[in-house]
Short mmCIF file of C-alpha atoms and ligand atoms in Angstrom, two decimals:
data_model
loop_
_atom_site.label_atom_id
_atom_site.label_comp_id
_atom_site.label_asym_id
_atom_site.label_seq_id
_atom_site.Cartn_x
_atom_site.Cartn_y
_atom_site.Cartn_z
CA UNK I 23 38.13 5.35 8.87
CA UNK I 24 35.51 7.21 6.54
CA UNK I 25 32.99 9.18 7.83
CA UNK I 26 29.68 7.34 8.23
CA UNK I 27 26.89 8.82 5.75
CA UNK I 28 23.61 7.92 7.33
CA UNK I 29 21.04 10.18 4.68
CA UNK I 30 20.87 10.41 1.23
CA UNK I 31 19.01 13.46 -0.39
CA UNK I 32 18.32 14.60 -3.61
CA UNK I 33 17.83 17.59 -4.88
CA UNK I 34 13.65 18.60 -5.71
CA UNK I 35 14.83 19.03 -9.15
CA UNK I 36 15.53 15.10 -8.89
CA UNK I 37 11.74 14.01 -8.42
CA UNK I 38 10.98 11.57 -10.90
CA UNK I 39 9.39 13.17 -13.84
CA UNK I 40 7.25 10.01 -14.96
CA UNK I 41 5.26 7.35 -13.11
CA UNK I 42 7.14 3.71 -14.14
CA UNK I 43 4.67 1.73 -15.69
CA UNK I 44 5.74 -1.98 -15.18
CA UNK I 45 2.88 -3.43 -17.61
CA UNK I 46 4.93 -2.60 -20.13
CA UNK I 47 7.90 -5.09 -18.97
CA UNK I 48 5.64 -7.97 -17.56
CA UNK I 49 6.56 -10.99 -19.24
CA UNK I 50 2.56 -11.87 -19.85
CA UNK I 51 0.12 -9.32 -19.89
CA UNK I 52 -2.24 -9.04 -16.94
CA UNK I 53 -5.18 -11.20 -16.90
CA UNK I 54 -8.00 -9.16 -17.91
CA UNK I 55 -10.51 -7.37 -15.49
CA UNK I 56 -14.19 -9.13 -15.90
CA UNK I 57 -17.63 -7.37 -15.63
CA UNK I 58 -19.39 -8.50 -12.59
CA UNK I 59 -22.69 -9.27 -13.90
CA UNK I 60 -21.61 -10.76 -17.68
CA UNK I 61 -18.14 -11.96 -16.73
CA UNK I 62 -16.62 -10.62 -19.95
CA UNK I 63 -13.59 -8.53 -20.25
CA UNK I 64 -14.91 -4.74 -19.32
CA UNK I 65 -13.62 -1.73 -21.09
CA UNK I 66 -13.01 2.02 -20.24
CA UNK I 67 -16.85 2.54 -20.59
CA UNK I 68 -17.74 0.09 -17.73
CA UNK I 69 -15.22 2.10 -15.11
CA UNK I 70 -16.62 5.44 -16.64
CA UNK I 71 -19.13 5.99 -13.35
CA UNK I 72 -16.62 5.42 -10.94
CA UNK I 73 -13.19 7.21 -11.97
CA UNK I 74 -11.78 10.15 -14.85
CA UNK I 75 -10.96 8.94 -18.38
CA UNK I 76 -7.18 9.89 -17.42
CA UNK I 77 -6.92 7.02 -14.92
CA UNK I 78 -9.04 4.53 -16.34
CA UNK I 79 -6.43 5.20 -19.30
CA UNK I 80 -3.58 4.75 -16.92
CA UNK I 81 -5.33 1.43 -15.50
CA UNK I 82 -4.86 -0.25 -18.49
CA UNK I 83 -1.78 1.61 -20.86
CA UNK I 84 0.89 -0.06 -22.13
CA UNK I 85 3.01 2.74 -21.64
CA UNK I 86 6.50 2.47 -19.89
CA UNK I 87 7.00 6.04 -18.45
CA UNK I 88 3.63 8.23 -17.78
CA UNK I 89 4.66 11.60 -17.74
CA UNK I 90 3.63 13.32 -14.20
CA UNK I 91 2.08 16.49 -14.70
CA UNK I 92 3.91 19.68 -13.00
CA UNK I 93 0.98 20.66 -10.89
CA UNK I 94 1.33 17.30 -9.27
CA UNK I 95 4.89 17.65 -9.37
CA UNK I 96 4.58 21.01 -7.47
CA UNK I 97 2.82 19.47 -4.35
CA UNK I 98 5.34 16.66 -4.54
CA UNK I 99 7.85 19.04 -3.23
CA UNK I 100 6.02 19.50 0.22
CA UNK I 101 7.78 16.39 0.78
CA UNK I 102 9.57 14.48 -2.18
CA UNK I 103 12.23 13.54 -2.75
CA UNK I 104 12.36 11.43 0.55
CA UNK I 105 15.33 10.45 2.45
CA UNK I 106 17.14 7.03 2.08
CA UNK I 107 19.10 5.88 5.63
CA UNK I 108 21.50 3.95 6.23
CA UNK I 109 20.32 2.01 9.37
CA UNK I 110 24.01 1.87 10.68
CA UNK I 111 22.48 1.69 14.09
CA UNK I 112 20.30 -1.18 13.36
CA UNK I 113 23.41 -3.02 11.92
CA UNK I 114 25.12 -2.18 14.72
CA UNK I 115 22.30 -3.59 17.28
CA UNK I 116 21.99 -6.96 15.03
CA UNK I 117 26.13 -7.53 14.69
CA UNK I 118 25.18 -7.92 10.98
CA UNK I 119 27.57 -7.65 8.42
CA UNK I 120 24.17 -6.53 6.16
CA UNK I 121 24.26 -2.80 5.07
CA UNK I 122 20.35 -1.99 5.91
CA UNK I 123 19.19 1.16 3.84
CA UNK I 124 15.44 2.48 4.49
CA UNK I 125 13.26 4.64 2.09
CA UNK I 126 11.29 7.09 4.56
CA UNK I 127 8.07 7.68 3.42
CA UNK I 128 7.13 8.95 6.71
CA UNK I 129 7.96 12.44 6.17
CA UNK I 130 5.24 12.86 3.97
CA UNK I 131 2.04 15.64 5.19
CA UNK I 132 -0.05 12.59 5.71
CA UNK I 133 2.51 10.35 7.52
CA UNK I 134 2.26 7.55 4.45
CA UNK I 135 3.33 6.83 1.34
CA UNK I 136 -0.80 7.57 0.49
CA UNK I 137 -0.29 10.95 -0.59
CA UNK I 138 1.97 9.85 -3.43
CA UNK I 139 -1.38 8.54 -4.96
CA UNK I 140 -3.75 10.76 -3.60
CA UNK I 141 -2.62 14.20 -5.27
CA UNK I 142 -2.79 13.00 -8.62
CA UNK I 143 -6.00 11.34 -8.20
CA UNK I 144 -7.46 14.26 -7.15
CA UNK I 145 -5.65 16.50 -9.86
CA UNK I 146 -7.12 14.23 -12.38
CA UNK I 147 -10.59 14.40 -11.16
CA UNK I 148 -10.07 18.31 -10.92
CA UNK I 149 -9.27 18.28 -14.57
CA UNK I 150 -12.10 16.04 -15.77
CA UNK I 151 -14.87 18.68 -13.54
CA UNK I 152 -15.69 16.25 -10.47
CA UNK I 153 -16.84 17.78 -7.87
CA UNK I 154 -15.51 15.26 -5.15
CA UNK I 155 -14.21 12.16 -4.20
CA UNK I 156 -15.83 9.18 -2.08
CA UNK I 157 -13.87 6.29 -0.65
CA UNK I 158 -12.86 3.85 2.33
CA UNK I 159 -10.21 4.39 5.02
CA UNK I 160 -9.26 0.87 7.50
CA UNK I 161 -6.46 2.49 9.55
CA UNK I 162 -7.14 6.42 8.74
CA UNK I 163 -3.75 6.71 6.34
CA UNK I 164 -5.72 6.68 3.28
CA UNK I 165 -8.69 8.47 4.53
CA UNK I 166 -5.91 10.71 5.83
CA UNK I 167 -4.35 11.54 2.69
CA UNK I 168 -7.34 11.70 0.39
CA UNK I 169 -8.67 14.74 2.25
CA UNK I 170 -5.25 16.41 1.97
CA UNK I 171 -5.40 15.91 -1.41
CA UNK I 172 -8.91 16.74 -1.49
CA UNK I 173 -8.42 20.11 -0.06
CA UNK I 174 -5.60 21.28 -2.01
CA UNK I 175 -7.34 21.12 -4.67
CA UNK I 176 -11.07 22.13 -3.76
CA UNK I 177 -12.56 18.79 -3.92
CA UNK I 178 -15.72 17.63 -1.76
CA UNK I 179 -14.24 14.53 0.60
CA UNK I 180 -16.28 11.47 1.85
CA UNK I 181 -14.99 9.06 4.04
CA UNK I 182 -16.32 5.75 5.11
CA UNK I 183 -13.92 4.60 7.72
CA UNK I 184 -13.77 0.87 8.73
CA UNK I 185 -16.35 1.18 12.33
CA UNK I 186 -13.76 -0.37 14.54
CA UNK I 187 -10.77 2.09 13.47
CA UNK I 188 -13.42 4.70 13.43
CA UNK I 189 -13.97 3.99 17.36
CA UNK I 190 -10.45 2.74 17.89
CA UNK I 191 -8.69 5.52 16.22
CA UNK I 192 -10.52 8.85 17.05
CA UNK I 193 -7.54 10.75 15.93
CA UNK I 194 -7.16 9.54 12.88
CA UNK I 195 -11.09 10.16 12.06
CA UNK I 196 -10.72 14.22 13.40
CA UNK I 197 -7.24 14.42 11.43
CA UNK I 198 -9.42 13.19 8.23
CA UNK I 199 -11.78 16.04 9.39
CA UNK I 200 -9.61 18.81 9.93
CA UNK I 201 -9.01 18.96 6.16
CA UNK I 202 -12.47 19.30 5.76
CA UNK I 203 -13.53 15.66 4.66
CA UNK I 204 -16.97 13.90 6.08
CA UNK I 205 -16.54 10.54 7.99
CA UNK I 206 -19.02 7.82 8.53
CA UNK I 207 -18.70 5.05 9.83
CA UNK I 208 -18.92 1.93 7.88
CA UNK I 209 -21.30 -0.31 7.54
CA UNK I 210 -23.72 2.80 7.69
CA UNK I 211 -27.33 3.06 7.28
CA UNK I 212 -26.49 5.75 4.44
CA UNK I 213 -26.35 3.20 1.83
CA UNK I 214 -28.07 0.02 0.91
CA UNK I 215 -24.93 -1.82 1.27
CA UNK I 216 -24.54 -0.65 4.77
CA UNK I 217 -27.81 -1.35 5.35
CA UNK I 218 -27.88 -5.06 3.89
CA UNK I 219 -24.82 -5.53 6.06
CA UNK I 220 -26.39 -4.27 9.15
CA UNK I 221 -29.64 -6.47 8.47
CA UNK I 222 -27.58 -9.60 8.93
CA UNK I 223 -25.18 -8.04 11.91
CA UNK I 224 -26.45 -4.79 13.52
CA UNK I 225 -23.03 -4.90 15.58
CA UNK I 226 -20.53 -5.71 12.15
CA UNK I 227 -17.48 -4.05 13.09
CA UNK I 228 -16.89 -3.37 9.15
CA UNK I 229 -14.65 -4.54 7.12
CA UNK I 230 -11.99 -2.79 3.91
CA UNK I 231 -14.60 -4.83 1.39
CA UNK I 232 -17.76 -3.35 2.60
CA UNK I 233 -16.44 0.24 3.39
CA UNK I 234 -15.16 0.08 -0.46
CA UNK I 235 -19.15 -1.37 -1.34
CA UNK I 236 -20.58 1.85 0.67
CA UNK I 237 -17.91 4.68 -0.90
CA UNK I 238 -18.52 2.92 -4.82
CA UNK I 239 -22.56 3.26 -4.18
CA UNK I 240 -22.11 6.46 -3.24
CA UNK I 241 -20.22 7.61 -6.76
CA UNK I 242 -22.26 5.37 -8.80
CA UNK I 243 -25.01 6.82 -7.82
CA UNK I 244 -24.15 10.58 -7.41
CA UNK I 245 -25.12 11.39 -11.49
CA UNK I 246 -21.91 12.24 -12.25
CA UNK I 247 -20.55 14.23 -9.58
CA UNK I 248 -18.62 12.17 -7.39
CA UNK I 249 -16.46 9.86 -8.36
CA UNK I 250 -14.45 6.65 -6.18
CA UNK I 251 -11.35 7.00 -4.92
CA UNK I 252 -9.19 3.63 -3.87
CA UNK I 253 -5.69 4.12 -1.74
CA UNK I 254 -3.88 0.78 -3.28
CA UNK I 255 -4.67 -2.46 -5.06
CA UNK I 256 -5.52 -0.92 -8.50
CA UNK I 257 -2.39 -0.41 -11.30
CA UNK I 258 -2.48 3.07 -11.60
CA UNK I 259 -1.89 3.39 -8.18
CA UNK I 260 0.74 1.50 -7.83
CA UNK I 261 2.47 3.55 -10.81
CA UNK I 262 1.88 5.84 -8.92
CA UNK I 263 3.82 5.06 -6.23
CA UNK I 264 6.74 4.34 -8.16
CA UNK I 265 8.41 7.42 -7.35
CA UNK I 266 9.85 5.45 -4.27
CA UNK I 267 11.93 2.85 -5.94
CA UNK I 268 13.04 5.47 -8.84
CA UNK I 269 14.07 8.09 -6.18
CA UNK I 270 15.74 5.04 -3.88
CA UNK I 271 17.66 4.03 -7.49
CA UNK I 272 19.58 7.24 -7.63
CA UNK I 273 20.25 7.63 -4.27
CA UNK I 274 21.99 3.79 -3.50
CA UNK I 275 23.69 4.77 -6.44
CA UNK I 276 25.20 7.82 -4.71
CA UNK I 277 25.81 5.36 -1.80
CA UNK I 278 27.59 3.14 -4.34
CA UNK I 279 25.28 0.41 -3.82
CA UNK I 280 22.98 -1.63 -5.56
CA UNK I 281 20.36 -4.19 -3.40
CA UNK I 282 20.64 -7.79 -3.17
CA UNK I 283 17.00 -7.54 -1.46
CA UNK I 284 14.46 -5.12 -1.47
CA UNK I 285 11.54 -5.68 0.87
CA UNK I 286 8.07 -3.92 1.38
CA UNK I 287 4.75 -4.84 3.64
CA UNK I 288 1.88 -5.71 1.93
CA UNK I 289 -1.51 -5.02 2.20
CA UNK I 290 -3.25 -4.32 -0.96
CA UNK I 291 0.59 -3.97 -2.66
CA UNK I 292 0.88 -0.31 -2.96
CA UNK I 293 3.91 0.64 -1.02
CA UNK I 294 5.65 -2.22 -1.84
CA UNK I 295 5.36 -2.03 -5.60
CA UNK I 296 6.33 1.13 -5.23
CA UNK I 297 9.51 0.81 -3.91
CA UNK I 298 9.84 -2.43 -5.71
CA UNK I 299 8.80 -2.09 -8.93
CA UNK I 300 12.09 0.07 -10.30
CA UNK I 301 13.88 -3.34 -9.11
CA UNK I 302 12.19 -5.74 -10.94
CA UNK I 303 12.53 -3.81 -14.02
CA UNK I 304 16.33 -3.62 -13.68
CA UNK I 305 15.87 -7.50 -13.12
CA UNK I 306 13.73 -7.95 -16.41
CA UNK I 307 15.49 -6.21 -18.00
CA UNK I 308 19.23 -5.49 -17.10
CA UNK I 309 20.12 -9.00 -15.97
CA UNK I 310 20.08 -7.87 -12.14
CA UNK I 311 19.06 -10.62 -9.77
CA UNK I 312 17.91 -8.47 -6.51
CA UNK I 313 15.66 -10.83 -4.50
CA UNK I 314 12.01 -8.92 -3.72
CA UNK I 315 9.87 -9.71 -0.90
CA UNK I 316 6.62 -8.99 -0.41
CA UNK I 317 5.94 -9.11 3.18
CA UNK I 318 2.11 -9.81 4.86
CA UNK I 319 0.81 -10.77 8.36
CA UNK I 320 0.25 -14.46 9.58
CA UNK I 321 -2.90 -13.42 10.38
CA UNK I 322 -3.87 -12.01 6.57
CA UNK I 323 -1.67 -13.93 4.51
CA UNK I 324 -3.80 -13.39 1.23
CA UNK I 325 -0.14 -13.94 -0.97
CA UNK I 326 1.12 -16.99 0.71
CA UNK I 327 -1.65 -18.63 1.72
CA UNK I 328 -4.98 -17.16 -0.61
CA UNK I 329 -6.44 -18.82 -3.84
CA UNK I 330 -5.24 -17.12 -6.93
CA UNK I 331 -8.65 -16.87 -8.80
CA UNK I 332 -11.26 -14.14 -9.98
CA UNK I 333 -12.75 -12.60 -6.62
CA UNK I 334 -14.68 -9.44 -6.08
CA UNK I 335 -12.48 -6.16 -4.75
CA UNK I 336 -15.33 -5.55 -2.19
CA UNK I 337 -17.84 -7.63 0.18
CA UNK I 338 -21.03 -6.87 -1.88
CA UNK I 339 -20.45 -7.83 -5.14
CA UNK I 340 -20.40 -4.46 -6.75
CA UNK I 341 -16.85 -4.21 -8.38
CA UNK I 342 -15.43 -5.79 -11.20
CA UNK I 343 -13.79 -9.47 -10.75
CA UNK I 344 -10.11 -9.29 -10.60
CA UNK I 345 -7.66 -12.33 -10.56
CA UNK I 346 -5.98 -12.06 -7.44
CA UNK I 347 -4.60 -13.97 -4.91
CA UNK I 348 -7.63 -13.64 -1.75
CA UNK I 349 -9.00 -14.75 1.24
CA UNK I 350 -12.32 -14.22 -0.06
CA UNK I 351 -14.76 -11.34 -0.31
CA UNK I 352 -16.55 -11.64 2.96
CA UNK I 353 -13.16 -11.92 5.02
CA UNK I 354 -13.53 -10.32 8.31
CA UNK I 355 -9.84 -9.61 9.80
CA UNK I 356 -8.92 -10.81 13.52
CA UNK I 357 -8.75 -8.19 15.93
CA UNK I 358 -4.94 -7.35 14.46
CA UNK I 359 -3.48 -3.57 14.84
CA UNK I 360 -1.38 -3.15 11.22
CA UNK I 361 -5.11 -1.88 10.16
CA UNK I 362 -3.64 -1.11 6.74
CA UNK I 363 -2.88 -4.92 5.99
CA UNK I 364 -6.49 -6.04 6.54
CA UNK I 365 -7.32 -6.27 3.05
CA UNK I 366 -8.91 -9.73 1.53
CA UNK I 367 -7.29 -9.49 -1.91
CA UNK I 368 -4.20 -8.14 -3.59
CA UNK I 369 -2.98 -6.53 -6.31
CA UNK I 370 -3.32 -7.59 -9.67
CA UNK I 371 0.16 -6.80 -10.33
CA UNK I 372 1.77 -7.71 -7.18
CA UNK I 373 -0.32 -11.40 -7.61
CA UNK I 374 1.32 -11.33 -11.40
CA UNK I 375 4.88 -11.25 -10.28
CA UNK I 376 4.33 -13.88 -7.30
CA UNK I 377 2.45 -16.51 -9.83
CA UNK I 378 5.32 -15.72 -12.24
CA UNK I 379 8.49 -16.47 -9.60
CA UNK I 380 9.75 -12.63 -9.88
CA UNK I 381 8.99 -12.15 -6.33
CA UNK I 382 8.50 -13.80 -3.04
CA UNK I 383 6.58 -13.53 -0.10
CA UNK I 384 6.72 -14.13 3.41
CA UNK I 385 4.08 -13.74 6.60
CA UNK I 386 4.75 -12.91 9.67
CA UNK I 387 2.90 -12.89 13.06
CA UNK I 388 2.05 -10.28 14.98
CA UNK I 389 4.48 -10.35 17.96
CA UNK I 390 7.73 -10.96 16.07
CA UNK I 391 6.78 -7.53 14.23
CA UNK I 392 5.73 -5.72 17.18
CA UNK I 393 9.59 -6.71 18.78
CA UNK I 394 11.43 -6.02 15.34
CA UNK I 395 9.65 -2.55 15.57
CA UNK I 396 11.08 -2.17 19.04
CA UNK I 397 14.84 -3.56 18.54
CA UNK I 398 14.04 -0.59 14.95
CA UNK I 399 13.12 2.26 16.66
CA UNK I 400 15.30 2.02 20.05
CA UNK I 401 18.25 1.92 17.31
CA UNK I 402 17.13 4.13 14.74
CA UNK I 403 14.69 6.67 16.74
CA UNK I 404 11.75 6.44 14.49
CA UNK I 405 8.25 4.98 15.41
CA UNK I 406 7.46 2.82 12.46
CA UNK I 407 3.68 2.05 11.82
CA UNK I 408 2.59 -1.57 12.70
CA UNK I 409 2.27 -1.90 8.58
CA UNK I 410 5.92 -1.01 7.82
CA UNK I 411 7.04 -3.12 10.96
CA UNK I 412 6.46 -6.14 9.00
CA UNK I 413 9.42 -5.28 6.69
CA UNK I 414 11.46 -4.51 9.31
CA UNK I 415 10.91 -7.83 10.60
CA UNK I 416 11.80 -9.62 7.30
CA UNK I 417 14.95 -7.47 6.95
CA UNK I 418 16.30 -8.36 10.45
CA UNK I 419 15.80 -11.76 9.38
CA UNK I 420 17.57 -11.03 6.35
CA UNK I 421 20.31 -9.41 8.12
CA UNK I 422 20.67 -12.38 10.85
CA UNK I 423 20.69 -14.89 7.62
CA UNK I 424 23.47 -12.68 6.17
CA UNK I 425 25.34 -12.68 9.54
CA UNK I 426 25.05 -16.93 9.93
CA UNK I 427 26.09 -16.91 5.96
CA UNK I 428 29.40 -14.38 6.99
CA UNK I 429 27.76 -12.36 4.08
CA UNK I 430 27.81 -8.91 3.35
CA UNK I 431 24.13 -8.83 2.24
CA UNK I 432 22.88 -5.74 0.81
CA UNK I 433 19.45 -4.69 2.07
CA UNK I 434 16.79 -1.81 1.21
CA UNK I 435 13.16 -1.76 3.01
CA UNK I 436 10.24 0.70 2.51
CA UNK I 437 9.49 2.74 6.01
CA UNK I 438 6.16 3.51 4.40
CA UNK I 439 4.66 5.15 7.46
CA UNK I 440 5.19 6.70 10.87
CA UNK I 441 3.46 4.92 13.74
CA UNK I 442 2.85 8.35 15.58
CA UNK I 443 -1.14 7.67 15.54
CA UNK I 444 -0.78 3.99 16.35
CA UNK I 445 0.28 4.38 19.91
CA UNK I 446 -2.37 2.12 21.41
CA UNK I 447 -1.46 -1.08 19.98
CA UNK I 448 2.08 -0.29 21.41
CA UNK I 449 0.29 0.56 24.39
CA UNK I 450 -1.23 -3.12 24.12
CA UNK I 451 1.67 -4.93 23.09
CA UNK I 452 4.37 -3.30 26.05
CA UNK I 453 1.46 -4.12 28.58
CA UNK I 454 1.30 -8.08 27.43
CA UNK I 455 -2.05 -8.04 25.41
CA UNK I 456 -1.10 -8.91 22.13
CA UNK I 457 -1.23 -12.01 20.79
CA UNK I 458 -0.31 -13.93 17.71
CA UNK I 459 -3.32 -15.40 15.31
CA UNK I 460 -2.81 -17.55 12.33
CA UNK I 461 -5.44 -17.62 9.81
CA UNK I 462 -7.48 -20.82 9.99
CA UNK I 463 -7.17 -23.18 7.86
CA UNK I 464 -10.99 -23.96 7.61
CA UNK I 465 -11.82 -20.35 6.63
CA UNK I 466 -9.19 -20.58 3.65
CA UNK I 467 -11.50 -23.71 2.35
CA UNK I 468 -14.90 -21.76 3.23
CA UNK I 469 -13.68 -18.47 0.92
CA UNK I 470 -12.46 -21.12 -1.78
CA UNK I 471 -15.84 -22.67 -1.66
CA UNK I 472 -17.76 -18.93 -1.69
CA UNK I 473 -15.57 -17.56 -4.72
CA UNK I 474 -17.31 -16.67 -8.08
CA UNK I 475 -17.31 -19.54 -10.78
CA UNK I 476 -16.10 -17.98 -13.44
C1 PLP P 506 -2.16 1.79 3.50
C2 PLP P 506 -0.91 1.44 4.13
C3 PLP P 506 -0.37 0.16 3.97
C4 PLP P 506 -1.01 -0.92 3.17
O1 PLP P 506 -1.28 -0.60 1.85
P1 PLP P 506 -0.32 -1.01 0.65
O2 PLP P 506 -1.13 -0.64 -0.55
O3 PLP P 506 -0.06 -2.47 0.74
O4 PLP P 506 0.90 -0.19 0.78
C5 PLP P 506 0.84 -0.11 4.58
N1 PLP P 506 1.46 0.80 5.32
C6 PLP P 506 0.99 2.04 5.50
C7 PLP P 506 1.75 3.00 6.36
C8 PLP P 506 -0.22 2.40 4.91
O5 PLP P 506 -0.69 3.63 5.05
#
């Protein structure tokens, strides 16, 4: 018998050179983003206040490859390229005849897949003469890596951090402030959205959609020297995070594999287009017919179960309208602890590929993740983060389909975060105290009825 390879590296010289942009692939261009107030198209101008040219360029190009520039490169090696595994023990555990290969974004500085975004955000700011950065953080990840980035290159951080992770999650909020960032938490009285929030619910627990309306008033209003920072949902960042999939493309081809399904969580769409993305292109283009799965929570199923129609990216009102699959703007999630899925909407891109059949999606409750993470990290010794546990669920259901079938099934997932700060809701679900919610059916009808006419 062969010796069993269970990591795949490549070399630093082997970090991707360019972002993928899949807008230049998509079969139909994305539907345009509108301007709040006259619901017309917007244009670089209207995003001017709130990010650098260089992004709002990158929101919007055409372009297949975007060249990533070798400063960003150069703090890419803290950490990139990251290892694919083999999950022989996993197969093992599950008597699958699957081959289960994971990306591991968890050996980033930050613990996420974030930081993938979050230094070249910052590096563009830099270079346009911003003098910091303001944004939201639900779980802490994003908060997380936005002050790393932040710091490394000499950038004011501010932080408005969803209240209940900010009281839940004290470690995240003084990890956020060892690298020098400022953390409020959100809804705050230091903004009139806070305040309007508070007004109608002094005790609000906060939300993703009003921490984004707080950290957007905040740039818009700074004259110029702050600009808004978001950690997924938006295209450039998920070009961004396209490094993944490109870096997992050369290294199954070392393994001499190729996927049959490639699976990420998905909150705001981020990590999984990341990994993902590379895929579909090889599907549009090079006849490949790898199955993709997006993969949300019962309990925010904004993909399966959401309205594809023009919402609002934040609780206020203050963004531009997107088309996106959402569970409407004033969505308050159920006490659930994968924090980093709690987001109303989705990405425009991610939304794109699901209308269009190039992807599927699944949800998945709460308890089936929380034991999939379990049966993962008892075989494969990492502690996955409640986000990334709902892949793993969806690929041991993949691999147990593959197993009834007598199928070798080929299958890679996205490990897009440790779970090393997420110890209480382990905590709660070993003692018995988690429970499984599924979104009501009523509030889907309420959020259709509150959505924009457009
Ligand atoms: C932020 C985050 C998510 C959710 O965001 P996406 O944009 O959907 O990736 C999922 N997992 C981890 C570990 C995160 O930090």
């Amino acid at each position: 018998m062969s010796e069993q390879i269970t990591r795949f590296d490549l070399p630093q010289s082997e970090i991707p050179h360019a972002w993928y942009n899949i807008q230049a692939d998509l079969p139909r261009p994305l539907p345009p983003v509108l301007h709040p107030g006259t619901h017309q198209p917007i244009g670089p101008a209207d995003l001017a206040p709130l990010f650098p040219m260089a992004l709002i360029m990158q929101e919007v190009s055409q372009d297949r490859y975007i060249e990533i520039p070798e400063e960003v490169r150069e703090i890419y090696k803290l950490w990139r390229p990251t290892p694919l595994m083999r999950a022989y023990r996993l197969e093992k555990a599950l008597d699958t005849p699957a081959h289960i290969y994971y990306k591991y974004e968890g050996v980033s500085p930050s613990g996420s897949h974030k930081l993938n975004t979050a230094v070249p955000q910052a590096y563009y700011n830099k270079m346009e003469g911003v003098q910091g950065l303001s944004t939201e953080t639900g779980a802490g990840q994003w908060g997380t890596a936005l002050s790393q980035a932040c710091n490394f290159f000499g950038l004011e951080c501010i932080v408005y951090m969803v209240k209940i992770s900010y009281q839940q999650k004290p470690y995240r909020r003084a990890i956020i402030q060892t690298f020098g960032a400022k953390v409020t938490a959100s809804p705050s009285d230091t903004t009139n959205a806070g305040r309007s929030i508070l007004a109608k619910d002094p005790d609000s627990t906060g939300s993703l959609g009003i921490a984004i309306s707080e950290a957007v008033e905040v740039a818009a209003t700074s004259g110029g020297r702050l600009k808004y920072a978001l950690g997924s949902v938006l295209n450039h960042v998920l070009t961004h995070q396209t490094v993944i999939g490109q870096e997992a493309l050369k290294q199954l081809e070392i393994a001499g594999e190729y996927p049959d399904v490639v699976i990420g969580c998905a909150g705001g769409g981020s990590n999984f287009a990341g990994v993902a993305l590379p895929f579909v292109q090889k599907n549009l283009t090079e006849g490949k017919t790898t199955r993709i799965i997006a993969v949300e929570p019962a309990a925010c199923p904004s993909l399966t179960r959401g309205t594809y129609a023009y919402d609002f990216g934040d609780t206020v009102g203050m963004t531009p309208l997107v088309k996106m699959h959402t569970l409407g703007r004033d969505f308050i999630p159920a006490p659930l602890h994968a924090g980093g899925l709690r987001y109303h909407g989705m990405a425009s891109i991610v939304c794109e590929l699901y209308d269009q059949g190039l992807i599927e999606a699944q949800a998945i409750p709460q308890l089936e993740t929380f034991s999939a993470a379990l049966q993962f990290l008892r075989a494969e010794g990492i502690v996955p983060a409640p986000e990334p546990s709902h892949a793993i669920a969806a690929t041991i259901r993949e691999a147990l389909a593959a197993k009834a079938a007598g199928e070798k099934r080929l299958i890679l997932f996205n490990l897009c975060g440790h779970g090393h700060f997420d110890m209480a809701a382990y905590d709660a679900f070993l003692s018995g105290q988690l429970v499984d919610y599924e979104y009501p059916q009523e509030q889907i009808e309420a959020a259709l009825a509150a959505l924009p006419q457009i």
